[in-house]
Short mmCIF file of C-alpha atoms in Angstrom, two decimals:
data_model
loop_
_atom_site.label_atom_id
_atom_site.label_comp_id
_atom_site.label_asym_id
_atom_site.label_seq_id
_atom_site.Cartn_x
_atom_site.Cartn_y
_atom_site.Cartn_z
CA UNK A 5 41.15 80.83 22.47
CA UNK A 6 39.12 84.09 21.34
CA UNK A 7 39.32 85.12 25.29
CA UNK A 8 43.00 84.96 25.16
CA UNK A 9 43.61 86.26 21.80
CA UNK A 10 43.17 90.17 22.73
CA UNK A 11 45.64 89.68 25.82
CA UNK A 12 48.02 87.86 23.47
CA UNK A 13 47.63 90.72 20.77
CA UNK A 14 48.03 93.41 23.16
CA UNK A 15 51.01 91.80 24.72
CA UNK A 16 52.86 91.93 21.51
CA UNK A 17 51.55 95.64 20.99
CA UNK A 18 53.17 96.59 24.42
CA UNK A 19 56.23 94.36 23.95
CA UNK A 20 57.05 96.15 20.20
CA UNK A 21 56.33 99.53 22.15
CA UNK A 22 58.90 99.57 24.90
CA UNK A 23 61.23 97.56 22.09
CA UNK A 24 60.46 97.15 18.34
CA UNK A 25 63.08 94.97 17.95
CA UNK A 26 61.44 92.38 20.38
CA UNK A 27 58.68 92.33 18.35
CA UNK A 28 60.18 91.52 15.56
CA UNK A 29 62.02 88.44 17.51
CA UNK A 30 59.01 87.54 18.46
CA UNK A 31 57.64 87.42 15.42
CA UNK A 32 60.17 85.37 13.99
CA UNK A 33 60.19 82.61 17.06
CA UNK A 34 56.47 82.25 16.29
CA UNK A 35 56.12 81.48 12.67
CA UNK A 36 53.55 78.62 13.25
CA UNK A 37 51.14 80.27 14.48
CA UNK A 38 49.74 80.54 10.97
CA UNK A 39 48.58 77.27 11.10
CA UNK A 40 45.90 78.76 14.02
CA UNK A 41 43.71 80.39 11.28
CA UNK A 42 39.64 81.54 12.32
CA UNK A 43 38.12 84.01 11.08
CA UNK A 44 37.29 87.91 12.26
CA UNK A 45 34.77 89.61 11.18
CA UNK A 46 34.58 86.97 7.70
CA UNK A 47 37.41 87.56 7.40
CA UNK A 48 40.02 84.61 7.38
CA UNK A 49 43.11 85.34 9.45
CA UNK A 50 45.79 83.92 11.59
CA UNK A 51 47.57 84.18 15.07
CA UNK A 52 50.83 85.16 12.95
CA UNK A 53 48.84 87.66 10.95
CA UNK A 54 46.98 89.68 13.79
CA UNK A 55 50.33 89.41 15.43
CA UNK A 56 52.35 91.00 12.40
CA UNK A 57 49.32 93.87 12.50
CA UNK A 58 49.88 94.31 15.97
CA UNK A 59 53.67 94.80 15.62
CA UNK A 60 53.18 96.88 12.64
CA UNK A 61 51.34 99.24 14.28
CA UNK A 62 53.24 99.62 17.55
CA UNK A 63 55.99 100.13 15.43
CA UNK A 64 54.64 102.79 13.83
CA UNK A 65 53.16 104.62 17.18
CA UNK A 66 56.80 104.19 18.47
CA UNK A 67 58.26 106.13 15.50
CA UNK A 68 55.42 108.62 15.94
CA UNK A 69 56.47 108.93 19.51
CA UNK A 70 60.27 108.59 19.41
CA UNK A 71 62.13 111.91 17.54
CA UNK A 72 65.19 109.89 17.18
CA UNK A 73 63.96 106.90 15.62
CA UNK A 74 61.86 108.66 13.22
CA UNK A 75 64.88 110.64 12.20
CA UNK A 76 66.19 106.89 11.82
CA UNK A 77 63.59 106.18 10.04
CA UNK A 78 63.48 109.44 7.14
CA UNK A 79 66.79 108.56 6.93
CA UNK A 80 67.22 104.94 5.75
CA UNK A 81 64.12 106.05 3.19
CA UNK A 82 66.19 108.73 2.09
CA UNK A 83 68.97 106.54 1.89
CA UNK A 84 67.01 103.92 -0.60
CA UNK A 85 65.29 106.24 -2.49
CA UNK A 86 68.53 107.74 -3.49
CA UNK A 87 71.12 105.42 -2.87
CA UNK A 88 69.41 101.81 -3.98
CA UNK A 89 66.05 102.36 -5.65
CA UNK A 90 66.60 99.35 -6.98
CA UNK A 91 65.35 98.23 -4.04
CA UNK A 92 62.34 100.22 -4.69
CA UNK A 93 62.06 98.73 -8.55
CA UNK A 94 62.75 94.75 -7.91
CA UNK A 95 60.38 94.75 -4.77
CA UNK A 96 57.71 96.99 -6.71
CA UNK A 97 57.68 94.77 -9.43
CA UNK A 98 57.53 91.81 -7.82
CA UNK A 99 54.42 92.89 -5.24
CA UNK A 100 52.79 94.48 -8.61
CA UNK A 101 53.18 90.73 -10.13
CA UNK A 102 50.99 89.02 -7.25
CA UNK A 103 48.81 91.65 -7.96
CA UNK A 104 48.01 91.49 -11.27
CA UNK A 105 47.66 87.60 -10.93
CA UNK A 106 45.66 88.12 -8.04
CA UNK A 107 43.11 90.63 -10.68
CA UNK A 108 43.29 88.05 -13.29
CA UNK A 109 43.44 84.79 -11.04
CA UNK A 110 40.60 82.00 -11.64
CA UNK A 111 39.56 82.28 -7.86
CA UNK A 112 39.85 85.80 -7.24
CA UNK A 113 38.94 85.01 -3.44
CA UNK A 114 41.56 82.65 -2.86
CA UNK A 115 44.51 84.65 -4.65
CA UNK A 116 43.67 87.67 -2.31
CA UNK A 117 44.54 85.74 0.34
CA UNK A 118 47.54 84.13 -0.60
CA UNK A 119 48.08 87.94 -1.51
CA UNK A 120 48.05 88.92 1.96
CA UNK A 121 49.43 86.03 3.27
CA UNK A 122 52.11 85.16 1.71
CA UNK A 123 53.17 88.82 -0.07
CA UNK A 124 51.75 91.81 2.07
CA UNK A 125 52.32 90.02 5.81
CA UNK A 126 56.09 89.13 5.22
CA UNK A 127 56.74 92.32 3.06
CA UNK A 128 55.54 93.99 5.97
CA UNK A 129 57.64 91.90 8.43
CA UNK A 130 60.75 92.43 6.12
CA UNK A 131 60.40 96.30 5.96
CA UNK A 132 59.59 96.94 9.55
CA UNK A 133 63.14 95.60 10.31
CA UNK A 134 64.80 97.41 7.91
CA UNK A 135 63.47 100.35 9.41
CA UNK A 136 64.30 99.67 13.26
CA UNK A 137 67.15 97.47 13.18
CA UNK A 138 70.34 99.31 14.56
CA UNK A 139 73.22 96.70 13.32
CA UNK A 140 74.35 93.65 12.82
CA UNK A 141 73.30 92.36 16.41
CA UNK A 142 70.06 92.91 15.71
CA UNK A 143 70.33 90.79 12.15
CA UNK A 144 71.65 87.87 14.60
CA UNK A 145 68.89 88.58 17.02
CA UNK A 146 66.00 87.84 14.83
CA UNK A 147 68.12 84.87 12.63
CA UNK A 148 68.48 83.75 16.47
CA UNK A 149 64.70 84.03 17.03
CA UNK A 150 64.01 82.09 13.60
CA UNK A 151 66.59 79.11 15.03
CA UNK A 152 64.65 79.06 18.73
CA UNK A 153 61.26 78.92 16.73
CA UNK A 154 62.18 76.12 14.95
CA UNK A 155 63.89 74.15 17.52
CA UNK A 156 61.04 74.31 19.16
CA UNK A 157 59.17 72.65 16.30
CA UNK A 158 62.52 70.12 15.43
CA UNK A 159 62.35 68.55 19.63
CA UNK A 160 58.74 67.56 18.48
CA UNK A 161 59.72 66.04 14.99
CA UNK A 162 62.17 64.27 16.74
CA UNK A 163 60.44 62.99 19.24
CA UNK A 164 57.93 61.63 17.72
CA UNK A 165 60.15 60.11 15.15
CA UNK A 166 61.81 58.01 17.78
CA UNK A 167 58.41 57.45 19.73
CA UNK A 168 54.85 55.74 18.73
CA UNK A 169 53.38 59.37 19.06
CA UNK A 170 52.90 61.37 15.95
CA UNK A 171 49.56 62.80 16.16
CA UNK A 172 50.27 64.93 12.90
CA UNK A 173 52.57 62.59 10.78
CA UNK A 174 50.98 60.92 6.93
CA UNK A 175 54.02 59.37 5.99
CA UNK A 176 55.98 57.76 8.84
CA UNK A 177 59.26 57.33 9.38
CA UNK A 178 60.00 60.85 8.68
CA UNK A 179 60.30 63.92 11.08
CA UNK A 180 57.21 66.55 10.12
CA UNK A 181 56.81 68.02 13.18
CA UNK A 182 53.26 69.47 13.00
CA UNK A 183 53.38 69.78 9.58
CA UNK A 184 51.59 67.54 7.22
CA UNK A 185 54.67 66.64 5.58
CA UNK A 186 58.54 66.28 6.02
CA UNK A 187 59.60 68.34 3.49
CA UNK A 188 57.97 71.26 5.05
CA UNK A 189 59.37 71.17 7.92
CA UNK A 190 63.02 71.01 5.49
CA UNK A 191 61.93 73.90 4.00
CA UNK A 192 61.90 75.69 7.14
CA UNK A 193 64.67 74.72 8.23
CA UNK A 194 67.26 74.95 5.43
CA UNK A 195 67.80 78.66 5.55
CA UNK A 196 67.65 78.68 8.89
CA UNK A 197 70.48 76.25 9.73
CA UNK A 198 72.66 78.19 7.13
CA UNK A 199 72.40 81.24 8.83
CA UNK A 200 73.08 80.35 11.98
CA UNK A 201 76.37 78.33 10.36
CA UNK A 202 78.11 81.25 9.09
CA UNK A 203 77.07 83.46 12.43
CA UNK A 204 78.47 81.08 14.61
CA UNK A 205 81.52 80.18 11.96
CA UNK A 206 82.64 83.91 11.08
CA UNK A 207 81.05 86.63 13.17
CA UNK A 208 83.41 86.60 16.39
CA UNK A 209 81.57 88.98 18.96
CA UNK A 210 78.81 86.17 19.33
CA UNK A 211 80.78 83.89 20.78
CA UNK A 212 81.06 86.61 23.87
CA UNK A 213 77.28 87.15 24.29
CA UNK A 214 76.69 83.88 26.19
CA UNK A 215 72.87 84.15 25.80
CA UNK A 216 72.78 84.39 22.60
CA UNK A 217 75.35 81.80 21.76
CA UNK A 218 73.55 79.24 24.12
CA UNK A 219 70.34 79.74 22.17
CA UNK A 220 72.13 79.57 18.37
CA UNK A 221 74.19 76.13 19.57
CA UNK A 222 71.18 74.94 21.26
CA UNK A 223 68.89 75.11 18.47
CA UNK A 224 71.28 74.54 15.76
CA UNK A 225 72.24 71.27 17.19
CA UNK A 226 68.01 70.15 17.32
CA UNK A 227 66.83 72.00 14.15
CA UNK A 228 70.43 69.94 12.32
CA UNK A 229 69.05 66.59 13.99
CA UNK A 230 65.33 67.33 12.42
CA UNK A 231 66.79 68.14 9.56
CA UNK A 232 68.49 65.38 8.84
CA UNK A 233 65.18 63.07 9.91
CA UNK A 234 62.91 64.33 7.53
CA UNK A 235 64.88 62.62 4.51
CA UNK A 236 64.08 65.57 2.05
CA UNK A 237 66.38 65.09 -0.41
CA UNK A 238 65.96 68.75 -1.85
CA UNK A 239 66.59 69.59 1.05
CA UNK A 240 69.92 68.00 1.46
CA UNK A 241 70.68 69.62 -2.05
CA UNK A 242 69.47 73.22 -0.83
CA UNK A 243 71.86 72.73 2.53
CA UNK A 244 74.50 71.21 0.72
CA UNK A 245 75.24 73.89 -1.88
CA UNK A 246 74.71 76.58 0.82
CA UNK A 247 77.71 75.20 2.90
CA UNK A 248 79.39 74.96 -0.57
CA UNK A 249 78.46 78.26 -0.93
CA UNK A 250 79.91 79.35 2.27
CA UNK A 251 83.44 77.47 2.05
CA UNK A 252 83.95 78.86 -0.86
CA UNK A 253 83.40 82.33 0.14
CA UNK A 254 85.82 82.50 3.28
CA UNK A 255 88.09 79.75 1.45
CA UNK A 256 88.75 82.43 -1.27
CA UNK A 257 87.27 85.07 0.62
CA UNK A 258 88.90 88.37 2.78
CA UNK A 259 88.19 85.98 6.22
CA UNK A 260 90.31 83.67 4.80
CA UNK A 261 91.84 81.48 8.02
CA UNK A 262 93.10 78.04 8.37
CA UNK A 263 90.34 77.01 11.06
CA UNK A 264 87.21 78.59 9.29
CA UNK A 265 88.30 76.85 6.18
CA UNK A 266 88.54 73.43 8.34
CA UNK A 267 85.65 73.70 9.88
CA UNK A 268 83.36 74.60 6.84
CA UNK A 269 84.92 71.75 5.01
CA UNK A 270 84.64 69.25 7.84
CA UNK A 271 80.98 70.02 8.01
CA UNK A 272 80.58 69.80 4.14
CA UNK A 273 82.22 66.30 4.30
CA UNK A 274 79.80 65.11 7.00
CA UNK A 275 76.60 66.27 5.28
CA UNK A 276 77.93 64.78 2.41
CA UNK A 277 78.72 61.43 3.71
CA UNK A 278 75.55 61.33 6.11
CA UNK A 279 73.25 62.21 3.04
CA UNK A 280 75.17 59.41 0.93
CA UNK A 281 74.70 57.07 3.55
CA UNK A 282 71.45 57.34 4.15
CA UNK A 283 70.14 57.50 0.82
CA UNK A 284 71.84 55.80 -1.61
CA UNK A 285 70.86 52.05 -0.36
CA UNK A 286 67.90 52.80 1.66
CA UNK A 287 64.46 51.88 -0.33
CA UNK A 288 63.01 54.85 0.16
CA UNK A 289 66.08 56.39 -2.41
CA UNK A 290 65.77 53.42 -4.58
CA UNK A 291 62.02 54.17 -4.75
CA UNK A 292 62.16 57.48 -5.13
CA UNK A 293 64.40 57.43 -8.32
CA UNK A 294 64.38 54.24 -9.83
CA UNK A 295 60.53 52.75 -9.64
CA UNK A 296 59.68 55.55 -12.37
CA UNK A 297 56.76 53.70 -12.96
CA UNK A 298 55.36 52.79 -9.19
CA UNK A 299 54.65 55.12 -6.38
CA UNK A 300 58.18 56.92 -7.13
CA UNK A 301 59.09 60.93 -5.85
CA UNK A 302 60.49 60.75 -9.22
CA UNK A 303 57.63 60.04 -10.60
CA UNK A 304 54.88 62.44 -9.32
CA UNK A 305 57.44 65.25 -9.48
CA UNK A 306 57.57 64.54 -13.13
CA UNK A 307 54.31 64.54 -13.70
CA UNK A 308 53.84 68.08 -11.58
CA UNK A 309 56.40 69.80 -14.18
CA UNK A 310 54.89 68.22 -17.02
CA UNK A 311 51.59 69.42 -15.94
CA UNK A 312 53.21 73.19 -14.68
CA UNK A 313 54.50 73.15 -18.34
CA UNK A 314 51.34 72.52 -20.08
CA UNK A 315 49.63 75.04 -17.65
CA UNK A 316 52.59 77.35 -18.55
CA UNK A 317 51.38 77.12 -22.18
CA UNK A 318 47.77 77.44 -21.68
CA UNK A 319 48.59 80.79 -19.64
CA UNK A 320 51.79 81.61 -20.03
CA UNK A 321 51.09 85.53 -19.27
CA UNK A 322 49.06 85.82 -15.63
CA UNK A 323 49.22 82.42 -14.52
CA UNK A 324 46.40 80.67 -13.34
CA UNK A 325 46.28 83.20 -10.02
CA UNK A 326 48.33 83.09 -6.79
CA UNK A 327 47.67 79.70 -4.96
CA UNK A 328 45.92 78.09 -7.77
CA UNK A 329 48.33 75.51 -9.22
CA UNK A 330 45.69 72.44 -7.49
CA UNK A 331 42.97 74.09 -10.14
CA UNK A 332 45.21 73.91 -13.21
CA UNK A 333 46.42 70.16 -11.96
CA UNK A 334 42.69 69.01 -11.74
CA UNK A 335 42.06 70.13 -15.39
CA UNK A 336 45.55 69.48 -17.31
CA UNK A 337 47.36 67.13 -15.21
CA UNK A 338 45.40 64.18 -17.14
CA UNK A 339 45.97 65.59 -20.50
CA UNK A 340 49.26 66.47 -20.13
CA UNK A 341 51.04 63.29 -18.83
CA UNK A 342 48.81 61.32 -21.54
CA UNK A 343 47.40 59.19 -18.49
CA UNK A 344 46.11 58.92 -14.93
CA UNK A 345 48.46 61.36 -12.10
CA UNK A 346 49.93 59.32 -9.73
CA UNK A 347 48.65 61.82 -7.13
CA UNK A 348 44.69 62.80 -7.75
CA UNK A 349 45.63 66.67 -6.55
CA UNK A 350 48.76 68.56 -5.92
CA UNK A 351 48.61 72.45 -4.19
CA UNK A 352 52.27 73.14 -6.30
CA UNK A 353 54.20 72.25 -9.12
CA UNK A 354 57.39 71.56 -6.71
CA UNK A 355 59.76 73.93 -8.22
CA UNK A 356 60.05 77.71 -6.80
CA UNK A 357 60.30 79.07 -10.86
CA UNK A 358 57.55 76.72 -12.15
CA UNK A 359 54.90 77.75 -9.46
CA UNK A 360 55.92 81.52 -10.03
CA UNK A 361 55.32 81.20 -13.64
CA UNK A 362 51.98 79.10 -13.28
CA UNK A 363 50.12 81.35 -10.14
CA UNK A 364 51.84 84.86 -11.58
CA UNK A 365 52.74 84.16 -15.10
CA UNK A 366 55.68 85.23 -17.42
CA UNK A 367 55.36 88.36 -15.38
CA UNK A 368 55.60 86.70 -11.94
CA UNK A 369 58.45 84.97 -12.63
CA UNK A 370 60.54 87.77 -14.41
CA UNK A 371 60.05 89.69 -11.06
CA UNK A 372 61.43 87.07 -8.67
CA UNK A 373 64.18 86.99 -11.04
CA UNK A 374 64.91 90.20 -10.90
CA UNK A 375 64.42 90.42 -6.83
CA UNK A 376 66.33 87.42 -6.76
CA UNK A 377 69.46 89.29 -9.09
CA UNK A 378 69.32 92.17 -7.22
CA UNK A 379 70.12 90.40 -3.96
CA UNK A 380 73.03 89.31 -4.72
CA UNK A 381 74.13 92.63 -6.32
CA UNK A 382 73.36 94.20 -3.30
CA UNK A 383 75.47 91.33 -0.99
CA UNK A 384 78.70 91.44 -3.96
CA UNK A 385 78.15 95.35 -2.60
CA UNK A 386 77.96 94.69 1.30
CA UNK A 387 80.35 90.86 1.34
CA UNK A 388 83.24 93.07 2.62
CA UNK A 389 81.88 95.21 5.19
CA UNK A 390 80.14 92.40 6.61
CA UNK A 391 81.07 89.00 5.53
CA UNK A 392 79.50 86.45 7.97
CA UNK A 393 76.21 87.86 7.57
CA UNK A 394 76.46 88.46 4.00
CA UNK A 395 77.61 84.83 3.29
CA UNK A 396 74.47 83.79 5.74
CA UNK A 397 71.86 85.54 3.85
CA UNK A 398 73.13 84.70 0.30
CA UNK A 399 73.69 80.76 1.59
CA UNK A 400 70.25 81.45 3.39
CA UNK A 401 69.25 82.21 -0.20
CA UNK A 402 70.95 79.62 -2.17
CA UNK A 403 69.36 77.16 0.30
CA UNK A 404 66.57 78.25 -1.01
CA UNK A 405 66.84 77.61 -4.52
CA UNK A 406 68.47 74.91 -4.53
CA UNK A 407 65.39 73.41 -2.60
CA UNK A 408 63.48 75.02 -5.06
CA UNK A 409 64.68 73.19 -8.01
CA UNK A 410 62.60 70.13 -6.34
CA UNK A 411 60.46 71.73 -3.67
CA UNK A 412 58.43 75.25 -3.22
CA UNK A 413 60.69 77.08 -0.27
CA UNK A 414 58.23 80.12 -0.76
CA UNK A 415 54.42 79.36 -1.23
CA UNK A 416 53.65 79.03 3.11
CA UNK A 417 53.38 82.13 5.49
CA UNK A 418 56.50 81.13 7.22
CA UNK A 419 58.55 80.43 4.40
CA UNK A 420 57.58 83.72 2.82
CA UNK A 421 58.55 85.43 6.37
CA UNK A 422 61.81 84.36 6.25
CA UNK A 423 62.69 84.79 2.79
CA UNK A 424 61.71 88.65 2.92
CA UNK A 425 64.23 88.49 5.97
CA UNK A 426 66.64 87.20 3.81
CA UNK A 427 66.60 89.96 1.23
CA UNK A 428 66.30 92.78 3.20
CA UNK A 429 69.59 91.57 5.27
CA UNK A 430 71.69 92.61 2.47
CA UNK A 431 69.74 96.25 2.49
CA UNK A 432 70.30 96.65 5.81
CA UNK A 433 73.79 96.05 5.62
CA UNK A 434 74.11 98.58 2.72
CA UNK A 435 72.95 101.20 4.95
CA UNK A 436 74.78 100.73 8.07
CA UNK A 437 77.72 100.57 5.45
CA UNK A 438 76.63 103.83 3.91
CA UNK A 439 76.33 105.38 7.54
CA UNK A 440 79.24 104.28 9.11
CA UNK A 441 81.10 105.71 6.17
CA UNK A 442 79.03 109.37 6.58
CA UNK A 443 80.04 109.25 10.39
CA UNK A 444 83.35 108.66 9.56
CA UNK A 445 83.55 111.55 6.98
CA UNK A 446 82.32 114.25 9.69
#
């Protein structure tokens, strides 16, 4: 692997060169290559994360190298600095947050890489497409590259599901793909799936780029199949209220048609009745939220927010340090539930504002709160100019939290790469805004 691992760099170094949007596609299609971590130099690292360096950097030769894109570039910084430092402020605060916990954290070591790996790599990621995309196109193109990536990563789950082979699965008959457990690979795909919903619902010109169309049907049809096979049931919540979230904005919306508003709603009734059917009888739902006292989801997820809370109290300012929830369970989880923890160690508290508050404090949490507010600010500013992609990122987004509320659709390198993506959409849709109203002007 070492041998091929300066080709492979390089090859995303020339590829970003000759187009930096191809980089960032290609970024996006290869999100699990974090899970191929070694280290260089002591240093612990990843495929994704050399990659992201790579990209960075040819990025930032091409800018050096191209007069037009640089004046590009000066100009969507002058724009934000001027036009939406809030931008500036939420993100500031909220990369400041990680790292204060990271000063403060009870394994200093292991908070500086969750620093990097989950903060600096997909802030990167999220910025360097801000700075080269060119329009909406190029919004789809990378949502289209996140949908191909995780196809890719759904065919497995689902064959193995309906095969004897499932080299990676611990639980079953579930669809984890390479992950070690279903819900990940829900995680993944929630935000994802939305996306590519309202593109293909409500942005018109992709249905005439046959290419691109192929891919987003393709993949949306496998990563919807996974999706539904990994039985995550905050993950049928997060989906759910993001198609909600999307009839409701063309329903009442200024793309208001007859069709759209069938379609969404036909598709809301089917998750709906799918999820229903599958659940509410099967054992695994009846386990899940009835055996409170036996090996119940319900049960261990309990005990993970009692435990967060108790942590919460303990260190309610910094936190315990980014990617150190496990450390707080082993010492508090025993005290805090009054007994023995179903499960002997758990990585997160499984729910997005919990594990903020417990790895980055009262601080941590105020700041994704506040990036989280300013998001949708920023799409209520940008829902008319473009309304399919809007409604995609903030469903993207609600998909998000509403998985949250039972799951943590933020603490992995991939996650983290696509929610940056998902923020900065909105961003990049203020500018073009702001520039096709200055071209119009002169």
């Amino acid at each position: 692997m070492f041998l091929l691992l300066p080709l492979f760099i390089s090859a995303a170094f020339s590829l970003t060169l000759l187009a930096p949007l191809a980089g960032l596609v290609f970024l996006s299609a290869i999100l699990p290559a974090f899970l191929i971590r070694f280290q260089l130099y002591g240093i612990p690292t990843s495929i994704l994360e050399l990659a992201t360096y790579s990209v960075a950097l040819a990025i930032v030769a091409r800018i050096a190298l191209d007069a037009e894109l640089r004046r590009a570039v000066k100009e969507k910084m002058i724009f934000v600095w001027r036009e939406r430092c809030g931008v500036v402020i939420s993100v500031g605060l909220f990369f400041a947050a990680a790292l204060i916990a990271t000063l403060f954290s009870v394994d200093f070591e292991r908070s500086l890489g969750v620093l990097k790996g989950w903060y600096l790599d997909p802030l990167i990621f999220g910025v360097l497409f801000f700075l080269v995309s060119r329009g909406g196109g190029d919004i789809i193109k990378v949502i289209a590259g996140f949908s191909v990536g995780a196809a890719v990563l759904s065919g497995l789950g689902i064959v193995e599901y309906f095969s004897t082979f499932d080299a990676y699965s611990t639980i079953g008959t579930r669809a984890d793909s390479i992950f070690e457990s279903p819900n990940y690979l829900a995680m993944l795909l929630a935000p994802i799936i939305a996306m590519v919903i309202a593109v293909l619902a409500f942005v018109r010109d992709v249905w005439r780029q046959v290419i691109i169309l192929s891919l987003l049907l393709a993949s949306l049809a496998l990563n919807l199949v996974a999706f539904y096979l990994t039985f995550s049931y905050g993950g049928f919540v997060g989906l759910t209220l993001a198609v909600i979230w999307l009839f409701g904005a063309f329903a009442f919306g200024k793309m208001r048609n007859r069709k759209t508003i069938i379609l969404i709603g036909a598709a809301l009734a089917v998750i709906l009745l799918l999820v229903a059917a599958s659940s509410f009888g099967s054992a695994k739902f009846q386990r899940d939220f009835f055996d409170r006292e036996g090996l119940s989801s319900f049960r261990g997820r309990a005990e993970l927010w009692q435990t967060a809370v108790f942590i919460i109290k303990k260190q309610p300012l910094a936190g315990l340090g980014l990617g150190n929830y496990d450390k707080g369970y082993l010492r508090y989880a025993h005290e805090a539930i009054g007994g023995e923890p179903l499960e002997p160690l758990m990585i997160h508290a499984h729910n997005i504002f919990l594990d903020f508050w417990t790895d980055s404090g009262i601080i941590g949490l105020l700041a994704f709160l506040l990036l989280a507010g300013y998001f949708f600010k920023l799409y209520w500013s940008v829902r008319l100019y473009s309304p399919g992609l809007a409604n995609g990122a903030a469903a993207a987004m609600i998909a998000t939290l509403g998985h949250g509320l039972l799951d943590t659709p933020y603490f992995k390198n991939d996650l983290s790469y696509i929610f940056w993506f998902i923020i900065f959409i909105p961003i990049t849709l203020a500018y073009l805004k702001h520039e096709s109203r200055t071209k119009f002007t002169e």
